Amino acid sequence: MKRRVAILISGRGSNMAALIEAAKAADFPAEIAVVVSNRSDAGGLAIASQSGVPTAIVESRPFGKDRAAFEAALQALLDQHKVELICLAGFMRLFTAEFVQHWYGRMLNIHPSLLPAFPGLEPQAQALRAGVKISGATVHFVIPQTDAGPIVMQGAVAVQDDDTPETLAARILTVEHRIYPDALRLLAGGQIRLDGDICKTIGSAGSGDALISPAVN
Ligand code: GRF
């Protein structure tokens, strides 16, 4: 049985689209049961509809600071769709510790840096300011602390001297679109084991490739 997944978005939904595409494969262990946006103007909603995936809007704005009330509405929707796993994909709303605890081990997020480096806003600009030569993207389990939690998968890219936050973000985004579906495949396929705060993968190892940056000619 495929695991039933909800993707939560607030914006353009390119990671959502990558997850929907991957889930079309017959052997993918998860199906996208619903895409939920907390904003009615999220561009990703139209992409999901075009792909034939059910969509729903739970506007967070009317709830103001009452996060628990928003989450009660969201949880009701997730229950209605019999959701077992959640993928946050550019979802710009913080959860209460209670909601996160309820979904612990079953809710993933993706962040465009090699966590624990550069959590929070504008991680690509943070990476450029720090002068790192390699950055990337991280899929992790969600915990109450923002952009932290057991790391499921990471992908790296070289940072170029002439990168802007936009060019670096675009390079990282292509990696995001590869690792998010792969990480969901591992989770939904039961290939992930949590050892305390450390996530371990059953039957899989690193690719063995070294990424060295800058390259010396
Ligand atoms: C991605 O960079 C993701 O890592 C971050 O928010 C962005 C969402 O982009 N959490 P998209 O909506 O998936 O295109």
PDB file of C-alpha atoms and ligand atoms in Angstrom:
ATOM      1  CA  MET A   1       0.000   0.000   0.000  1.00  0.00           C
ATOM      2  CA  LYS A   2       1.311   3.420  -0.925  1.00  0.00           C
ATOM      3  CA  ARG A   3       1.657   5.871   1.943  1.00  0.00           C
ATOM      4  CA  ARG A   4      -0.675   8.855   1.722  1.00  0.00           C
ATOM      5  CA  VAL A   5       1.205  12.153   1.605  1.00  0.00           C
ATOM      6  CA  ALA A   6       0.112  15.763   1.974  1.00  0.00           C
ATOM      7  CA  ILE A   7       2.343  18.455   0.482  1.00  0.00           C
ATOM      8  CA  LEU A   8       2.036  21.821   2.214  1.00  0.00           C
ATOM      9  CA  ILE A   9       2.921  24.892   0.170  1.00  0.00           C
ATOM     10  CA  SER A  10       2.712  28.675   0.319  1.00  0.00           C
ATOM     11  CA  GLY A  11       4.156  29.659  -3.065  1.00  0.00           C
ATOM     12  CA  ARG A  12       5.338  28.563  -6.489  1.00  0.00           C
ATOM     13  CA  GLY A  13       5.526  24.853  -5.677  1.00  0.00           C
ATOM     14  CA  SER A  14       8.492  23.653  -7.733  1.00  0.00           C
ATOM     15  CA  ASN A  15       9.452  21.079  -5.087  1.00  0.00           C
ATOM     16  CA  MET A  16       5.807  20.060  -4.905  1.00  0.00           C
ATOM     17  CA  ALA A  17       5.852  19.525  -8.674  1.00  0.00           C
ATOM     18  CA  ALA A  18       8.968  17.348  -8.371  1.00  0.00           C
ATOM     19  CA  LEU A  19       7.291  15.233  -5.693  1.00  0.00           C
ATOM     20  CA  ILE A  20       4.100  14.877  -7.745  1.00  0.00           C
ATOM     21  CA  GLU A  21       6.126  13.840 -10.795  1.00  0.00           C
ATOM     22  CA  ALA A  22       8.122  11.244  -8.861  1.00  0.00           C
ATOM     23  CA  ALA A  23       4.991   9.818  -7.262  1.00  0.00           C
ATOM     24  CA  LYS A  24       3.577   8.990 -10.694  1.00  0.00           C
ATOM     25  CA  ALA A  25       5.974   6.047 -10.933  1.00  0.00           C
ATOM     26  CA  ALA A  26       4.246   2.745 -10.275  1.00  0.00           C
ATOM     27  CA  ASP A  27       6.964   1.630  -7.864  1.00  0.00           C
ATOM     28  CA  PHE A  28       7.010   4.870  -5.842  1.00  0.00           C
ATOM     29  CA  PRO A  29       5.969   3.969  -2.284  1.00  0.00           C
ATOM     30  CA  ALA A  30       3.873   7.111  -1.730  1.00  0.00           C
ATOM     31  CA  GLU A  31       0.949   8.837  -3.389  1.00  0.00           C
ATOM     32  CA  ILE A  32       0.172  12.538  -3.115  1.00  0.00           C
ATOM     33  CA  ALA A  33      -3.229  12.526  -1.445  1.00  0.00           C
ATOM     34  CA  VAL A  34      -3.611  16.302  -1.286  1.00  0.00           C
ATOM     35  CA  VAL A  35      -1.748  19.568  -1.751  1.00  0.00           C
ATOM     36  CA  VAL A  36      -2.633  22.134   0.897  1.00  0.00           C
ATOM     37  CA  SER A  37      -1.806  25.821   0.721  1.00  0.00           C
ATOM     38  CA  ASN A  38      -2.176  28.377   3.470  1.00  0.00           C
ATOM     39  CA  ARG A  39      -2.432  31.074   0.790  1.00  0.00           C
ATOM     40  CA  SER A  40      -5.089  31.171  -1.900  1.00  0.00           C
ATOM     41  CA  ASP A  41      -2.656  32.889  -4.310  1.00  0.00           C
ATOM     42  CA  ALA A  42       0.002  30.138  -4.193  1.00  0.00           C
ATOM     43  CA  GLY A  43       1.113  29.409  -7.749  1.00  0.00           C
ATOM     44  CA  GLY A  44       1.617  25.751  -6.945  1.00  0.00           C
ATOM     45  CA  LEU A  45      -2.134  25.169  -6.576  1.00  0.00           C
ATOM     46  CA  ALA A  46      -2.713  25.426 -10.328  1.00  0.00           C
ATOM     47  CA  ILE A  47       0.207  23.065 -11.055  1.00  0.00           C
ATOM     48  CA  ALA A  48      -1.205  20.489  -8.642  1.00  0.00           C
ATOM     49  CA  SER A  49      -4.688  20.758 -10.173  1.00  0.00           C
ATOM     50  CA  GLN A  50      -3.274  20.325 -13.671  1.00  0.00           C
ATOM     51  CA  SER A  51      -1.599  17.145 -12.443  1.00  0.00           C
ATOM     52  CA  GLY A  52      -4.907  15.843 -11.146  1.00  0.00           C
ATOM     53  CA  VAL A  53      -3.900  16.065  -7.485  1.00  0.00           C
ATOM     54  CA  PRO A  54      -6.616  17.235  -5.063  1.00  0.00           C
ATOM     55  CA  THR A  55      -5.930  20.687  -3.637  1.00  0.00           C
ATOM     56  CA  ALA A  56      -7.203  22.534  -0.591  1.00  0.00           C
ATOM     57  CA  ILE A  57      -6.713  25.972   0.881  1.00  0.00           C
ATOM     58  CA  VAL A  58      -6.608  26.592   4.612  1.00  0.00           C
ATOM     59  CA  GLU A  59      -5.957  30.309   4.856  1.00  0.00           C
ATOM     60  CA  SER A  60      -3.721  31.015   7.827  1.00  0.00           C
ATOM     61  CA  ARG A  61      -4.148  34.781   7.811  1.00  0.00           C
ATOM     62  CA  PRO A  62      -7.645  34.860   9.371  1.00  0.00           C
ATOM     63  CA  PHE A  63      -6.273  32.904  12.337  1.00  0.00           C
ATOM     64  CA  GLY A  64      -3.705  35.622  13.076  1.00  0.00           C
ATOM     65  CA  LYS A  65      -1.490  34.550  15.953  1.00  0.00           C
ATOM     66  CA  ASP A  66      -3.778  31.669  16.928  1.00  0.00           C
ATOM     67  CA  ARG A  67      -1.579  28.917  15.515  1.00  0.00           C
ATOM     68  CA  ALA A  68      -3.410  26.150  17.348  1.00  0.00           C
ATOM     69  CA  ALA A  69      -6.750  27.101  15.735  1.00  0.00           C
ATOM     70  CA  PHE A  70      -5.139  27.111  12.272  1.00  0.00           C
ATOM     71  CA  GLU A  71      -3.583  23.725  12.965  1.00  0.00           C
ATOM     72  CA  ALA A  72      -6.929  22.301  14.121  1.00  0.00           C
ATOM     73  CA  ALA A  73      -8.416  23.259  10.745  1.00  0.00           C
ATOM     74  CA  LEU A  74      -5.389  21.834   8.940  1.00  0.00           C
ATOM     75  CA  GLN A  75      -5.468  18.611  10.963  1.00  0.00           C
ATOM     76  CA  ALA A  76      -9.158  18.130  10.150  1.00  0.00           C
ATOM     77  CA  LEU A  77      -8.303  18.354   6.461  1.00  0.00           C
ATOM     78  CA  LEU A  78      -5.391  15.936   6.831  1.00  0.00           C
ATOM     79  CA  ASP A  79      -7.684  13.494   8.646  1.00  0.00           C
ATOM     80  CA  GLN A  80     -10.281  13.821   5.912  1.00  0.00           C
ATOM     81  CA  HIS A  81      -7.663  12.809   3.322  1.00  0.00           C
ATOM     82  CA  LYS A  82      -6.247  10.059   5.562  1.00  0.00           C
ATOM     83  CA  VAL A  83      -2.783  11.597   5.389  1.00  0.00           C
ATOM     84  CA  GLU A  84       0.089   9.577   6.866  1.00  0.00           C
ATOM     85  CA  LEU A  85       3.103  11.705   5.920  1.00  0.00           C
ATOM     86  CA  ILE A  86       3.612  15.443   5.377  1.00  0.00           C
ATOM     87  CA  CYS A  87       6.113  17.159   3.077  1.00  0.00           C
ATOM     88  CA  LEU A  88       6.597  20.870   3.695  1.00  0.00           C
ATOM     89  CA  ALA A  89       7.602  22.482   0.420  1.00  0.00           C
ATOM     90  CA  GLY A  90       8.070  26.202   0.778  1.00  0.00           C
ATOM     91  CA  PHE A  91       5.435  26.325   3.512  1.00  0.00           C
ATOM     92  CA  MET A  92       5.889  29.695   5.201  1.00  0.00           C
ATOM     93  CA  ARG A  93       4.092  29.199   8.484  1.00  0.00           C
ATOM     94  CA  LEU A  94       5.546  28.085  11.798  1.00  0.00           C
ATOM     95  CA  PHE A  95       3.850  25.295  13.742  1.00  0.00           C
ATOM     96  CA  THR A  96       3.261  24.893  17.456  1.00  0.00           C
ATOM     97  CA  ALA A  97       5.436  22.381  19.284  1.00  0.00           C
ATOM     98  CA  GLU A  98       2.297  20.262  19.829  1.00  0.00           C
ATOM     99  CA  PHE A  99       1.571  19.923  16.108  1.00  0.00           C
ATOM    100  CA  VAL A 100       5.212  19.141  15.343  1.00  0.00           C
ATOM    101  CA  GLN A 101       5.324  16.566  18.126  1.00  0.00           C
ATOM    102  CA  HIS A 102       2.185  14.908  16.802  1.00  0.00           C
ATOM    103  CA  TRP A 103       3.808  14.511  13.378  1.00  0.00           C
ATOM    104  CA  TYR A 104       7.345  13.759  14.573  1.00  0.00           C
ATOM    105  CA  GLY A 105       9.046  11.241  12.301  1.00  0.00           C
ATOM    106  CA  ARG A 106       6.305  11.680   9.714  1.00  0.00           C
ATOM    107  CA  MET A 107       6.878  15.282   8.562  1.00  0.00           C
ATOM    108  CA  LEU A 108       9.721  16.357   6.241  1.00  0.00           C
ATOM    109  CA  ASN A 109      10.987  19.794   5.224  1.00  0.00           C
ATOM    110  CA  ILE A 110      13.497  20.944   2.627  1.00  0.00           C
ATOM    111  CA  HIS A 111      15.873  23.836   3.171  1.00  0.00           C
ATOM    112  CA  PRO A 112      18.284  25.323   0.611  1.00  0.00           C
ATOM    113  CA  SER A 113      21.515  25.027   2.591  1.00  0.00           C
ATOM    114  CA  LEU A 114      23.648  22.287   4.048  1.00  0.00           C
ATOM    115  CA  LEU A 115      22.128  22.355   7.533  1.00  0.00           C
ATOM    116  CA  PRO A 116      23.050  23.051  10.283  1.00  0.00           C
ATOM    117  CA  ALA A 117      24.705  25.888   8.337  1.00  0.00           C
ATOM    118  CA  PHE A 118      22.512  28.825   7.397  1.00  0.00           C
ATOM    119  CA  PRO A 119      19.082  28.107   8.846  1.00  0.00           C
ATOM    120  CA  GLY A 120      16.380  30.758   8.563  1.00  0.00           C
ATOM    121  CA  LEU A 121      15.756  33.313   5.862  1.00  0.00           C
ATOM    122  CA  GLU A 122      17.853  33.840   2.716  1.00  0.00           C
ATOM    123  CA  PRO A 123      20.228  30.924   3.261  1.00  0.00           C
ATOM    124  CA  GLN A 124      21.796  31.399  -0.178  1.00  0.00           C
ATOM    125  CA  ALA A 125      22.753  34.998   0.667  1.00  0.00           C
ATOM    126  CA  GLN A 126      24.039  33.785   4.046  1.00  0.00           C
ATOM    127  CA  ALA A 127      26.229  31.224   2.249  1.00  0.00           C
ATOM    128  CA  LEU A 128      27.672  33.880  -0.064  1.00  0.00           C
ATOM    129  CA  ARG A 129      28.389  36.222   2.850  1.00  0.00           C
ATOM    130  CA  ALA A 130      30.196  33.391   4.659  1.00  0.00           C
ATOM    131  CA  GLY A 131      32.260  32.636   1.547  1.00  0.00           C
ATOM    132  CA  VAL A 132      31.648  28.900   1.622  1.00  0.00           C
ATOM    133  CA  LYS A 133      32.801  27.043  -1.487  1.00  0.00           C
ATOM    134  CA  ILE A 134      30.170  24.317  -1.283  1.00  0.00           C
ATOM    135  CA  SER A 135      26.510  24.677  -0.374  1.00  0.00           C
ATOM    136  CA  GLY A 136      23.416  22.665  -1.121  1.00  0.00           C
ATOM    137  CA  ALA A 137      20.082  21.479   0.159  1.00  0.00           C
ATOM    138  CA  THR A 138      18.872  19.409   3.090  1.00  0.00           C
ATOM    139  CA  VAL A 139      15.791  17.266   3.649  1.00  0.00           C
ATOM    140  CA  HIS A 140      15.156  16.849   7.355  1.00  0.00           C
ATOM    141  CA  PHE A 141      12.506  15.752   9.820  1.00  0.00           C
ATOM    142  CA  VAL A 142      10.676  18.674  11.356  1.00  0.00           C
ATOM    143  CA  ILE A 143      11.205  19.504  15.013  1.00  0.00           C
ATOM    144  CA  PRO A 144       9.962  22.571  16.896  1.00  0.00           C
ATOM    145  CA  GLN A 145      13.196  24.469  16.185  1.00  0.00           C
ATOM    146  CA  THR A 146      13.123  26.054  12.700  1.00  0.00           C
ATOM    147  CA  ASP A 147      15.290  24.428   9.988  1.00  0.00           C
ATOM    148  CA  ALA A 148      16.629  21.785  12.344  1.00  0.00           C
ATOM    149  CA  GLY A 149      15.877  18.124  12.985  1.00  0.00           C
ATOM    150  CA  PRO A 150      17.279  14.750  11.939  1.00  0.00           C
ATOM    151  CA  ILE A 151      18.831  15.025   8.482  1.00  0.00           C
ATOM    152  CA  VAL A 152      17.488  12.561   5.942  1.00  0.00           C
ATOM    153  CA  MET A 153      19.385  13.591   2.802  1.00  0.00           C
ATOM    154  CA  GLN A 154      21.660  16.324   1.521  1.00  0.00           C
ATOM    155  CA  GLY A 155      22.899  17.332  -1.898  1.00  0.00           C
ATOM    156  CA  ALA A 156      25.800  19.675  -2.562  1.00  0.00           C
ATOM    157  CA  VAL A 157      26.716  22.190  -5.250  1.00  0.00           C
ATOM    158  CA  ALA A 158      29.831  24.256  -5.847  1.00  0.00           C
ATOM    159  CA  VAL A 159      29.582  27.956  -5.060  1.00  0.00           C
ATOM    160  CA  GLN A 160      31.068  30.131  -7.817  1.00  0.00           C
ATOM    161  CA  ASP A 161      32.914  33.400  -7.193  1.00  0.00           C
ATOM    162  CA  ASP A 162      30.449  35.304  -9.331  1.00  0.00           C
ATOM    163  CA  ASP A 163      27.324  33.759  -7.829  1.00  0.00           C
ATOM    164  CA  THR A 164      24.474  35.979  -6.738  1.00  0.00           C
ATOM    165  CA  PRO A 165      21.851  34.737  -4.280  1.00  0.00           C
ATOM    166  CA  GLU A 166      19.649  34.105  -7.324  1.00  0.00           C
ATOM    167  CA  THR A 167      22.156  32.060  -9.358  1.00  0.00           C
ATOM    168  CA  LEU A 168      23.124  30.025  -6.312  1.00  0.00           C
ATOM    169  CA  ALA A 169      19.457  29.472  -5.441  1.00  0.00           C
ATOM    170  CA  ALA A 170      18.776  28.206  -8.971  1.00  0.00           C
ATOM    171  CA  ARG A 171      21.695  25.746  -8.804  1.00  0.00           C
ATOM    172  CA  ILE A 172      20.579  24.502  -5.387  1.00  0.00           C
ATOM    173  CA  LEU A 173      16.977  24.200  -6.565  1.00  0.00           C
ATOM    174  CA  THR A 174      17.893  21.576  -9.154  1.00  0.00           C
ATOM    175  CA  VAL A 175      19.402  19.535  -6.317  1.00  0.00           C
ATOM    176  CA  GLU A 176      16.288  20.058  -4.193  1.00  0.00           C
ATOM    177  CA  HIS A 177      14.173  18.595  -6.967  1.00  0.00           C
ATOM    178  CA  ARG A 178      16.349  15.453  -6.938  1.00  0.00           C
ATOM    179  CA  ILE A 179      16.723  14.864  -3.217  1.00  0.00           C
ATOM    180  CA  TYR A 180      13.200  15.610  -2.009  1.00  0.00           C
ATOM    181  CA  PRO A 181      11.588  12.791  -4.019  1.00  0.00           C
ATOM    182  CA  ASP A 182      14.460  10.465  -3.065  1.00  0.00           C
ATOM    183  CA  ALA A 183      14.088  11.295   0.629  1.00  0.00           C
ATOM    184  CA  LEU A 184      10.331  10.731   0.474  1.00  0.00           C
ATOM    185  CA  ARG A 185      10.960   7.413  -1.262  1.00  0.00           C
ATOM    186  CA  LEU A 186      13.195   6.354   1.638  1.00  0.00           C
ATOM    187  CA  LEU A 187      10.714   7.451   4.305  1.00  0.00           C
ATOM    188  CA  ALA A 188       7.619   6.007   2.631  1.00  0.00           C
ATOM    189  CA  GLY A 189       9.482   2.815   1.761  1.00  0.00           C
ATOM    190  CA  GLY A 190      10.432   2.210   5.381  1.00  0.00           C
ATOM    191  CA  GLN A 191      14.153   2.603   4.695  1.00  0.00           C
ATOM    192  CA  ILE A 192      14.751   5.192   7.396  1.00  0.00           C
ATOM    193  CA  ARG A 193      15.517   4.557  11.036  1.00  0.00           C
ATOM    194  CA  LEU A 194      15.755   7.248  13.682  1.00  0.00           C
ATOM    195  CA  ASP A 195      18.546   6.608  16.152  1.00  0.00           C
ATOM    196  CA  GLY A 196      17.903   9.379  18.658  1.00  0.00           C
ATOM    197  CA  ASP A 197      18.450  12.586  16.730  1.00  0.00           C
ATOM    198  CA  ILE A 198      20.337  10.790  13.971  1.00  0.00           C
ATOM    199  CA  CYS A 199      18.604   9.523  10.880  1.00  0.00           C
ATOM    200  CA  LYS A 200      20.045   6.343   9.385  1.00  0.00           C
ATOM    201  CA  THR A 201      19.267   4.810   6.026  1.00  0.00           C
ATOM    202  CA  ILE A 202      18.744   1.100   5.641  1.00  0.00           C
ATOM    203  CA  GLY A 203      20.376  -0.424   2.575  1.00  0.00           C
ATOM    204  CA  SER A 204      21.914   2.742   1.205  1.00  0.00           C
ATOM    205  CA  ALA A 205      25.234   4.492   1.387  1.00  0.00           C
ATOM    206  CA  GLY A 206      26.797   7.717   0.153  1.00  0.00           C
ATOM    207  CA  SER A 207      27.426   8.029  -3.560  1.00  0.00           C
ATOM    208  CA  GLY A 208      31.183   7.903  -3.072  1.00  0.00           C
ATOM    209  CA  ASP A 209      31.771  10.978  -5.210  1.00  0.00           C
ATOM    210  CA  ALA A 210      33.741  13.863  -3.741  1.00  0.00           C
ATOM    211  CA  LEU A 211      32.709  17.380  -4.650  1.00  0.00           C
ATOM    212  CA  ILE A 212      35.726  19.694  -4.472  1.00  0.00           C
ATOM    213  CA  SER A 213      35.349  23.411  -4.978  1.00  0.00           C
ATOM    214  CA  PRO A 214      37.017  25.397  -6.428  1.00  0.00           C
ATOM    215  CA  ALA A 215      38.411  23.035  -9.037  1.00  0.00           C
ATOM    216  CA  VAL A 216      42.097  23.617  -9.807  1.00  0.00           C
ATOM    217  CA  ASN A 217      43.044  23.476 -13.481  1.00  0.00           C
TER     218      ASN A 217
HETATM  219  C1  GRF B   1      12.738  26.090  -1.696  1.00  0.00           C
HETATM  220  O1  GRF B   1      13.981  26.691  -1.920  1.00  0.00           O
HETATM  221  C2  GRF B   1      12.755  25.320  -0.408  1.00  0.00           C
HETATM  222  O2  GRF B   1      14.000  24.760  -0.130  1.00  0.00           O
HETATM  223  C3  GRF B   1      12.433  26.374   0.601  1.00  0.00           C
HETATM  224  O3  GRF B   1      11.473  27.189  -0.024  1.00  0.00           O
HETATM  225  C4  GRF B   1      11.648  27.122  -1.436  1.00  0.00           C
HETATM  226  C5  GRF B   1      10.343  26.712  -2.012  1.00  0.00           C
HETATM  227  O4  GRF B   1      10.375  26.705  -3.421  1.00  0.00           O
HETATM  228  N1  GRF B   1      11.963  25.777   1.822  1.00  0.00           N
HETATM  229  P1  GRF B   1       9.240  25.962  -4.219  1.00  0.00           P
HETATM  230  O5  GRF B   1       7.913  26.570  -3.788  1.00  0.00           O
HETATM  231  O6  GRF B   1       9.318  24.517  -3.908  1.00  0.00           O
HETATM  232  O7  GRF B   1       9.522  26.266  -5.662  1.00  0.00           O
END
